[in-house]
Amino acid sequence: MIEIKRVALYARFSSDHQRTESIDAQIRAMKEFCDHNKWKIVETYIDEAYSATNDRRPSFQRMITDSGKGLFDIVLVHKLDRFSRNRYDSAVYKNKLKHNGVRLCSVLERLDDSPESIILEAMLESIGEYYSSNIAREVMKGLKENAFHCKHTGGSPPLGYDVGPDKKLVINEREAEAVRIIYDMYINGYGNRDIAERLNAAGYVTKKGNPFAPNHAAFYEMPLSIKN
């Protein structure tokens, strides 16, 4: 009697130029691979918008835990970099799977138990880690270049400013009034609660359109610039 392998699918995409459609494509390819090999899919684990440069992925961790319960024989990924882009994490978690009697397989990288596959797998893992590190370096380079040209580097602009068409900060006159009130009241000895009450009474709101609270970030960031 032929033993049918039980398979857990693991799909993942990060936030760097990828979308939910990436998950669908991975799942489709893995299902076709299982059909071809007559494997039975028993579970599917998905992490959306999680980087593989670390192991802080909820579905990934649940899959590793489940591997010790005898639920499946194989963890299948579309590519090895879906499993991990960190050589240390890859070695640690593949060892955990192996200890639990579970094998890691890839649709695109056909690896076996040969010595050559050991070298190939190590090279693929190194390339995956290099890819992530290189992207991080290029992103940081782009942010520094934007800062050098006085352009906004992302996220919500500070209170009192908007982002112009050229990505440079421009003064938001209405919010600037609130900023001046914060400065004036702070240097005259008023606390955060008094400042918040004054702003709310005058109809000012935060960058997100909410009433001011004593713990609003603006009250901590702006006084620092006064002290400096």
PDB file of C-alpha atoms in Angstrom:
ATOM      1  CA  MET A   1       0.000   0.000   0.000  1.00  0.00           C
ATOM      2  CA  ILE A   2       1.402   3.382  -1.015  1.00  0.00           C
ATOM      3  CA  GLU A   3       1.666   5.852   1.852  1.00  0.00           C
ATOM      4  CA  ILE A   4       0.148   9.204   0.932  1.00  0.00           C
ATOM      5  CA  LYS A   5       2.211  12.122   2.197  1.00  0.00           C
ATOM      6  CA  ARG A   6       0.365  14.671   4.281  1.00  0.00           C
ATOM      7  CA  VAL A   7       1.359  18.204   3.382  1.00  0.00           C
ATOM      8  CA  ALA A   8       1.143  21.604   5.052  1.00  0.00           C
ATOM      9  CA  LEU A   9       1.353  24.550   2.663  1.00  0.00           C
ATOM     10  CA  TYR A  10       3.132  27.705   3.783  1.00  0.00           C
ATOM     11  CA  ALA A  11       2.701  30.932   1.807  1.00  0.00           C
ATOM     12  CA  ARG A  12       3.998  34.373   2.621  1.00  0.00           C
ATOM     13  CA  PHE A  13       4.475  37.801   1.136  1.00  0.00           C
ATOM     14  CA  SER A  14       6.216  40.833   2.536  1.00  0.00           C
ATOM     15  CA  SER A  15       5.237  44.447   2.014  1.00  0.00           C
ATOM     16  CA  ASP A  16       7.927  45.195  -0.581  1.00  0.00           C
ATOM     17  CA  HIS A  17       6.015  45.573  -3.867  1.00  0.00           C
ATOM     18  CA  GLN A  18       3.928  42.437  -3.266  1.00  0.00           C
ATOM     19  CA  ARG A  19       0.191  42.007  -2.843  1.00  0.00           C
ATOM     20  CA  THR A  20      -2.366  39.412  -1.783  1.00  0.00           C
ATOM     21  CA  GLU A  21      -2.362  38.049  -5.338  1.00  0.00           C
ATOM     22  CA  SER A  22       1.126  36.721  -4.588  1.00  0.00           C
ATOM     23  CA  ILE A  23      -0.413  34.378  -2.004  1.00  0.00           C
ATOM     24  CA  ASP A  24      -2.958  33.093  -4.527  1.00  0.00           C
ATOM     25  CA  ALA A  25      -0.214  32.346  -7.060  1.00  0.00           C
ATOM     26  CA  GLN A  26       1.875  30.500  -4.463  1.00  0.00           C
ATOM     27  CA  ILE A  27      -1.077  28.410  -3.282  1.00  0.00           C
ATOM     28  CA  ARG A  28      -2.077  27.532  -6.856  1.00  0.00           C
ATOM     29  CA  ALA A  29       1.450  26.359  -7.735  1.00  0.00           C
ATOM     30  CA  MET A  30       1.725  24.306  -4.548  1.00  0.00           C
ATOM     31  CA  LYS A  31      -1.639  22.632  -5.105  1.00  0.00           C
ATOM     32  CA  GLU A  32      -0.622  21.644  -8.632  1.00  0.00           C
ATOM     33  CA  PHE A  33       2.640  20.270  -7.254  1.00  0.00           C
ATOM     34  CA  CYS A  34       0.763  18.200  -4.660  1.00  0.00           C
ATOM     35  CA  ASP A  35      -1.666  16.891  -7.283  1.00  0.00           C
ATOM     36  CA  HIS A  36       1.251  15.818  -9.458  1.00  0.00           C
ATOM     37  CA  ASN A  37       2.913  13.970  -6.573  1.00  0.00           C
ATOM     38  CA  LYS A  38      -0.391  12.633  -5.198  1.00  0.00           C
ATOM     39  CA  TRP A  39       0.176  14.326  -1.867  1.00  0.00           C
ATOM     40  CA  LYS A  40      -2.696  15.236   0.456  1.00  0.00           C
ATOM     41  CA  ILE A  41      -2.951  18.826   1.683  1.00  0.00           C
ATOM     42  CA  VAL A  42      -4.041  18.844   5.319  1.00  0.00           C
ATOM     43  CA  GLU A  43      -3.323  22.434   6.374  1.00  0.00           C
ATOM     44  CA  THR A  44      -2.470  25.829   4.918  1.00  0.00           C
ATOM     45  CA  TYR A  45      -0.541  28.527   6.761  1.00  0.00           C
ATOM     46  CA  ILE A  46      -0.415  32.095   5.452  1.00  0.00           C
ATOM     47  CA  ASP A  47       1.481  35.171   6.631  1.00  0.00           C
ATOM     48  CA  GLU A  48       0.545  38.386   4.849  1.00  0.00           C
ATOM     49  CA  ALA A  49       2.862  41.422   4.953  1.00  0.00           C
ATOM     50  CA  TYR A  50       5.477  39.679   7.102  1.00  0.00           C
ATOM     51  CA  SER A  51       9.182  39.706   6.287  1.00  0.00           C
ATOM     52  CA  ALA A  52      11.106  36.444   6.285  1.00  0.00           C
ATOM     53  CA  THR A  53      14.213  38.144   7.652  1.00  0.00           C
ATOM     54  CA  ASN A  54      12.989  37.198  11.137  1.00  0.00           C
ATOM     55  CA  ASP A  55      10.748  34.565  12.730  1.00  0.00           C
ATOM     56  CA  ARG A  56       8.119  36.942  14.125  1.00  0.00           C
ATOM     57  CA  ARG A  57       5.376  35.513  11.922  1.00  0.00           C
ATOM     58  CA  PRO A  58       2.237  34.149  13.652  1.00  0.00           C
ATOM     59  CA  SER A  59       1.236  31.504  11.099  1.00  0.00           C
ATOM     60  CA  PHE A  60       4.850  30.399  10.686  1.00  0.00           C
ATOM     61  CA  GLN A  61       5.201  29.859  14.424  1.00  0.00           C
ATOM     62  CA  ARG A  62       1.878  28.013  14.566  1.00  0.00           C
ATOM     63  CA  MET A  63       3.082  25.758  11.738  1.00  0.00           C
ATOM     64  CA  ILE A  64       6.329  24.974  13.576  1.00  0.00           C
ATOM     65  CA  THR A  65       4.341  24.132  16.715  1.00  0.00           C
ATOM     66  CA  ASP A  66       1.893  21.968  14.761  1.00  0.00           C
ATOM     67  CA  SER A  67       4.783  20.074  13.168  1.00  0.00           C
ATOM     68  CA  GLY A  68       5.336  18.413  16.541  1.00  0.00           C
ATOM     69  CA  LYS A  69       1.762  17.115  16.691  1.00  0.00           C
ATOM     70  CA  GLY A  70       2.109  14.588  13.872  1.00  0.00           C
ATOM     71  CA  LEU A  71      -0.367  16.437  11.650  1.00  0.00           C
ATOM     72  CA  PHE A  72       1.752  16.438   8.474  1.00  0.00           C
ATOM     73  CA  ASP A  73       4.868  14.916   6.947  1.00  0.00           C
ATOM     74  CA  ILE A  74       5.959  17.753   4.654  1.00  0.00           C
ATOM     75  CA  VAL A  75       6.001  21.538   4.738  1.00  0.00           C
ATOM     76  CA  LEU A  76       5.743  22.791   1.159  1.00  0.00           C
ATOM     77  CA  VAL A  77       6.700  26.301   0.031  1.00  0.00           C
ATOM     78  CA  HIS A  78       6.742  27.841  -3.421  1.00  0.00           C
ATOM     79  CA  LYS A  79      10.347  28.985  -2.943  1.00  0.00           C
ATOM     80  CA  LEU A  80      12.740  28.533  -0.040  1.00  0.00           C
ATOM     81  CA  ASP A  81      12.810  32.290   0.582  1.00  0.00           C
ATOM     82  CA  ARG A  82       9.122  32.058   1.551  1.00  0.00           C
ATOM     83  CA  PHE A  83      10.251  29.928   4.522  1.00  0.00           C
ATOM     84  CA  SER A  84      13.105  32.206   5.594  1.00  0.00           C
ATOM     85  CA  ARG A  85      15.562  34.814   4.371  1.00  0.00           C
ATOM     86  CA  ASN A  86      17.792  34.422   7.378  1.00  0.00           C
ATOM     87  CA  ARG A  87      20.327  31.594   7.295  1.00  0.00           C
ATOM     88  CA  TYR A  88      20.340  31.166  11.071  1.00  0.00           C
ATOM     89  CA  ASP A  89      16.540  31.000  11.331  1.00  0.00           C
ATOM     90  CA  SER A  90      16.401  28.655   8.358  1.00  0.00           C
ATOM     91  CA  ALA A  91      18.836  26.227   9.980  1.00  0.00           C
ATOM     92  CA  VAL A  92      17.097  26.393  13.367  1.00  0.00           C
ATOM     93  CA  TYR A  93      13.572  25.813  12.073  1.00  0.00           C
ATOM     94  CA  LYS A  94      14.516  23.198   9.487  1.00  0.00           C
ATOM     95  CA  ASN A  95      16.199  21.328  12.338  1.00  0.00           C
ATOM     96  CA  LYS A  96      13.013  21.593  14.405  1.00  0.00           C
ATOM     97  CA  LEU A  97      10.993  20.217  11.507  1.00  0.00           C
ATOM     98  CA  LYS A  98      13.491  17.400  11.044  1.00  0.00           C
ATOM     99  CA  HIS A  99      13.330  16.582  14.762  1.00  0.00           C
ATOM    100  CA  ASN A 100       9.534  16.356  14.406  1.00  0.00           C
ATOM    101  CA  GLY A 101       9.831  14.072  11.396  1.00  0.00           C
ATOM    102  CA  VAL A 102       8.785  16.750   8.900  1.00  0.00           C
ATOM    103  CA  ARG A 103      10.612  17.575   5.667  1.00  0.00           C
ATOM    104  CA  LEU A 104      10.778  21.007   4.002  1.00  0.00           C
ATOM    105  CA  CYS A 105      10.149  20.958   0.233  1.00  0.00           C
ATOM    106  CA  SER A 106      10.047  23.667  -2.439  1.00  0.00           C
ATOM    107  CA  VAL A 107       8.093  23.732  -5.687  1.00  0.00           C
ATOM    108  CA  LEU A 108      10.758  25.613  -7.646  1.00  0.00           C
ATOM    109  CA  GLU A 109      13.928  24.309  -5.996  1.00  0.00           C
ATOM    110  CA  ARG A 110      14.027  20.531  -6.390  1.00  0.00           C
ATOM    111  CA  LEU A 111      16.416  19.458  -3.652  1.00  0.00           C
ATOM    112  CA  ASP A 112      17.138  15.929  -2.495  1.00  0.00           C
ATOM    113  CA  ASP A 113      19.458  14.277   0.027  1.00  0.00           C
ATOM    114  CA  SER A 114      22.528  14.422  -2.220  1.00  0.00           C
ATOM    115  CA  PRO A 115      25.702  16.309  -1.210  1.00  0.00           C
ATOM    116  CA  GLU A 116      25.187  18.640  -4.176  1.00  0.00           C
ATOM    117  CA  SER A 117      21.776  19.660  -2.856  1.00  0.00           C
ATOM    118  CA  ILE A 118      23.349  20.648   0.459  1.00  0.00           C
ATOM    119  CA  ILE A 119      25.609  23.116  -1.360  1.00  0.00           C
ATOM    120  CA  LEU A 120      22.777  24.384  -3.586  1.00  0.00           C
ATOM    121  CA  GLU A 121      20.446  24.928  -0.644  1.00  0.00           C
ATOM    122  CA  ALA A 122      23.127  26.877   1.236  1.00  0.00           C
ATOM    123  CA  MET A 123      23.674  29.067  -1.838  1.00  0.00           C
ATOM    124  CA  LEU A 124      19.949  29.732  -2.247  1.00  0.00           C
ATOM    125  CA  GLU A 125      19.623  30.710   1.407  1.00  0.00           C
ATOM    126  CA  SER A 126      22.616  33.058   1.116  1.00  0.00           C
ATOM    127  CA  ILE A 127      21.131  34.677  -1.987  1.00  0.00           C
ATOM    128  CA  GLY A 128      17.788  35.178  -0.204  1.00  0.00           C
ATOM    129  CA  GLU A 129      19.482  36.829   2.770  1.00  0.00           C
ATOM    130  CA  TYR A 130      21.603  39.007   0.466  1.00  0.00           C
ATOM    131  CA  TYR A 131      18.477  40.091  -1.432  1.00  0.00           C
ATOM    132  CA  SER A 132      16.756  41.292   1.752  1.00  0.00           C
ATOM    133  CA  SER A 133      19.867  43.033   3.077  1.00  0.00           C
ATOM    134  CA  ASN A 134      20.476  44.739  -0.252  1.00  0.00           C
ATOM    135  CA  ILE A 135      16.877  45.998  -0.453  1.00  0.00           C
ATOM    136  CA  ALA A 136      17.164  47.429   3.082  1.00  0.00           C
ATOM    137  CA  ARG A 137      20.389  49.188   2.108  1.00  0.00           C
ATOM    138  CA  GLU A 138      18.870  50.642  -1.067  1.00  0.00           C
ATOM    139  CA  VAL A 139      15.759  51.833   0.790  1.00  0.00           C
ATOM    140  CA  MET A 140      17.900  53.560   3.418  1.00  0.00           C
ATOM    141  CA  LYS A 141      19.996  55.148   0.678  1.00  0.00           C
ATOM    142  CA  GLY A 142      16.842  56.518  -0.932  1.00  0.00           C
ATOM    143  CA  LEU A 143      15.578  57.912   2.390  1.00  0.00           C
ATOM    144  CA  LYS A 144      18.904  59.636   3.049  1.00  0.00           C
ATOM    145  CA  GLU A 145      18.885  61.132  -0.436  1.00  0.00           C
ATOM    146  CA  ASN A 146      15.358  62.478   0.096  1.00  0.00           C
ATOM    147  CA  ALA A 147      16.419  63.978   3.417  1.00  0.00           C
ATOM    148  CA  PHE A 148      19.469  65.535   1.751  1.00  0.00           C
ATOM    149  CA  HIS A 149      17.133  67.307  -0.685  1.00  0.00           C
ATOM    150  CA  CYS A 150      14.807  68.343   2.173  1.00  0.00           C
ATOM    151  CA  LYS A 151      12.068  65.975   1.010  1.00  0.00           C
ATOM    152  CA  HIS A 152       9.641  64.109   3.227  1.00  0.00           C
ATOM    153  CA  THR A 153      10.862  60.576   3.950  1.00  0.00           C
ATOM    154  CA  GLY A 154       7.475  58.954   4.544  1.00  0.00           C
ATOM    155  CA  GLY A 155       4.799  58.535   7.152  1.00  0.00           C
ATOM    156  CA  SER A 156       2.533  61.257   8.475  1.00  0.00           C
ATOM    157  CA  PRO A 157       4.115  64.737   8.370  1.00  0.00           C
ATOM    158  CA  PRO A 158       4.490  66.557  11.708  1.00  0.00           C
ATOM    159  CA  LEU A 159       1.747  68.801  13.010  1.00  0.00           C
ATOM    160  CA  GLY A 160       1.882  72.130  11.211  1.00  0.00           C
ATOM    161  CA  TYR A 161       3.056  70.748   7.879  1.00  0.00           C
ATOM    162  CA  ASP A 162       1.697  69.037   4.762  1.00  0.00           C
ATOM    163  CA  VAL A 163       3.587  67.282   1.992  1.00  0.00           C
ATOM    164  CA  GLY A 164       3.666  69.274  -1.249  1.00  0.00           C
ATOM    165  CA  PRO A 165       3.670  67.928  -4.829  1.00  0.00           C
ATOM    166  CA  ASP A 166       7.489  68.007  -4.805  1.00  0.00           C
ATOM    167  CA  LYS A 167       7.520  65.901  -1.593  1.00  0.00           C
ATOM    168  CA  LYS A 168       8.799  68.849   0.413  1.00  0.00           C
ATOM    169  CA  LEU A 169       7.090  69.999   3.603  1.00  0.00           C
ATOM    170  CA  VAL A 170       4.876  73.063   3.327  1.00  0.00           C
ATOM    171  CA  ILE A 171       3.291  74.930   6.204  1.00  0.00           C
ATOM    172  CA  ASN A 172      -0.337  74.109   7.015  1.00  0.00           C
ATOM    173  CA  GLU A 173      -1.518  77.505   8.259  1.00  0.00           C
ATOM    174  CA  ARG A 174      -4.409  76.198  10.351  1.00  0.00           C
ATOM    175  CA  GLU A 175      -2.244  73.610  12.110  1.00  0.00           C
ATOM    176  CA  ALA A 176       0.552  76.149  12.471  1.00  0.00           C
ATOM    177  CA  GLU A 177      -1.747  78.198  14.699  1.00  0.00           C
ATOM    178  CA  ALA A 178      -2.010  75.221  17.044  1.00  0.00           C
ATOM    179  CA  VAL A 179       1.775  74.767  16.974  1.00  0.00           C
ATOM    180  CA  ARG A 180       2.306  78.398  18.014  1.00  0.00           C
ATOM    181  CA  ILE A 181      -0.143  77.983  20.889  1.00  0.00           C
ATOM    182  CA  ILE A 182       1.736  74.890  22.077  1.00  0.00           C
ATOM    183  CA  TYR A 183       5.066  76.723  21.987  1.00  0.00           C
ATOM    184  CA  ASP A 184       3.745  79.855  23.714  1.00  0.00           C
ATOM    185  CA  MET A 185       1.970  77.971  26.494  1.00  0.00           C
ATOM    186  CA  TYR A 186       4.899  75.626  27.078  1.00  0.00           C
ATOM    187  CA  ILE A 187       7.507  78.366  27.502  1.00  0.00           C
ATOM    188  CA  ASN A 188       5.084  80.128  29.891  1.00  0.00           C
ATOM    189  CA  GLY A 189       4.953  77.111  32.183  1.00  0.00           C
ATOM    190  CA  TYR A 190       1.683  75.447  31.208  1.00  0.00           C
ATOM    191  CA  GLY A 191       1.427  71.655  31.365  1.00  0.00           C
ATOM    192  CA  ASN A 192       0.232  69.240  28.702  1.00  0.00           C
ATOM    193  CA  ARG A 193      -3.272  68.994  30.113  1.00  0.00           C
ATOM    194  CA  ASP A 194      -3.775  72.779  30.057  1.00  0.00           C
ATOM    195  CA  ILE A 195      -2.420  72.979  26.505  1.00  0.00           C
ATOM    196  CA  ALA A 196      -4.719  70.177  25.313  1.00  0.00           C
ATOM    197  CA  GLU A 197      -7.776  71.816  26.881  1.00  0.00           C
ATOM    198  CA  ARG A 198      -6.941  75.160  25.265  1.00  0.00           C
ATOM    199  CA  LEU A 199      -6.494  73.611  21.810  1.00  0.00           C
ATOM    200  CA  ASN A 200      -9.690  71.574  22.045  1.00  0.00           C
ATOM    201  CA  ALA A 201     -11.692  74.556  23.262  1.00  0.00           C
ATOM    202  CA  ALA A 202     -10.470  76.550  20.250  1.00  0.00           C
ATOM    203  CA  GLY A 203     -11.526  73.776  17.852  1.00  0.00           C
ATOM    204  CA  TYR A 204      -8.075  72.524  16.852  1.00  0.00           C
ATOM    205  CA  VAL A 205      -7.586  68.825  16.114  1.00  0.00           C
ATOM    206  CA  THR A 206      -4.617  66.486  15.713  1.00  0.00           C
ATOM    207  CA  LYS A 207      -3.158  65.373  12.397  1.00  0.00           C
ATOM    208  CA  LYS A 208      -5.603  62.456  12.436  1.00  0.00           C
ATOM    209  CA  GLY A 209      -8.563  64.718  13.143  1.00  0.00           C
ATOM    210  CA  ASN A 210      -8.938  63.751  16.812  1.00  0.00           C
ATOM    211  CA  PRO A 211      -9.110  65.970  19.928  1.00  0.00           C
ATOM    212  CA  PHE A 212      -5.789  66.646  21.636  1.00  0.00           C
ATOM    213  CA  ALA A 213      -4.874  64.570  24.684  1.00  0.00           C
ATOM    214  CA  PRO A 214      -2.202  65.318  27.311  1.00  0.00           C
ATOM    215  CA  ASN A 215      -0.010  62.524  25.946  1.00  0.00           C
ATOM    216  CA  HIS A 216      -0.076  63.714  22.314  1.00  0.00           C
ATOM    217  CA  ALA A 217       3.300  63.364  20.605  1.00  0.00           C
ATOM    218  CA  ALA A 218       3.398  67.055  19.672  1.00  0.00           C
ATOM    219  CA  PHE A 219       3.708  68.022  23.326  1.00  0.00           C
ATOM    220  CA  TYR A 220       6.884  65.955  23.688  1.00  0.00           C
ATOM    221  CA  GLU A 221       8.551  66.617  20.340  1.00  0.00           C
ATOM    222  CA  MET A 222       8.199  70.402  20.157  1.00  0.00           C
ATOM    223  CA  PRO A 223       9.460  71.268  23.663  1.00  0.00           C
ATOM    224  CA  LEU A 224      12.645  69.338  22.863  1.00  0.00           C
ATOM    225  CA  SER A 225      13.379  71.700  19.977  1.00  0.00           C
ATOM    226  CA  ILE A 226      12.876  74.641  22.349  1.00  0.00           C
ATOM    227  CA  LYS A 227      15.369  73.220  24.841  1.00  0.00           C
ATOM    228  CA  ASN A 228      17.922  72.584  22.101  1.00  0.00           C
TER     229      ASN A 228
END
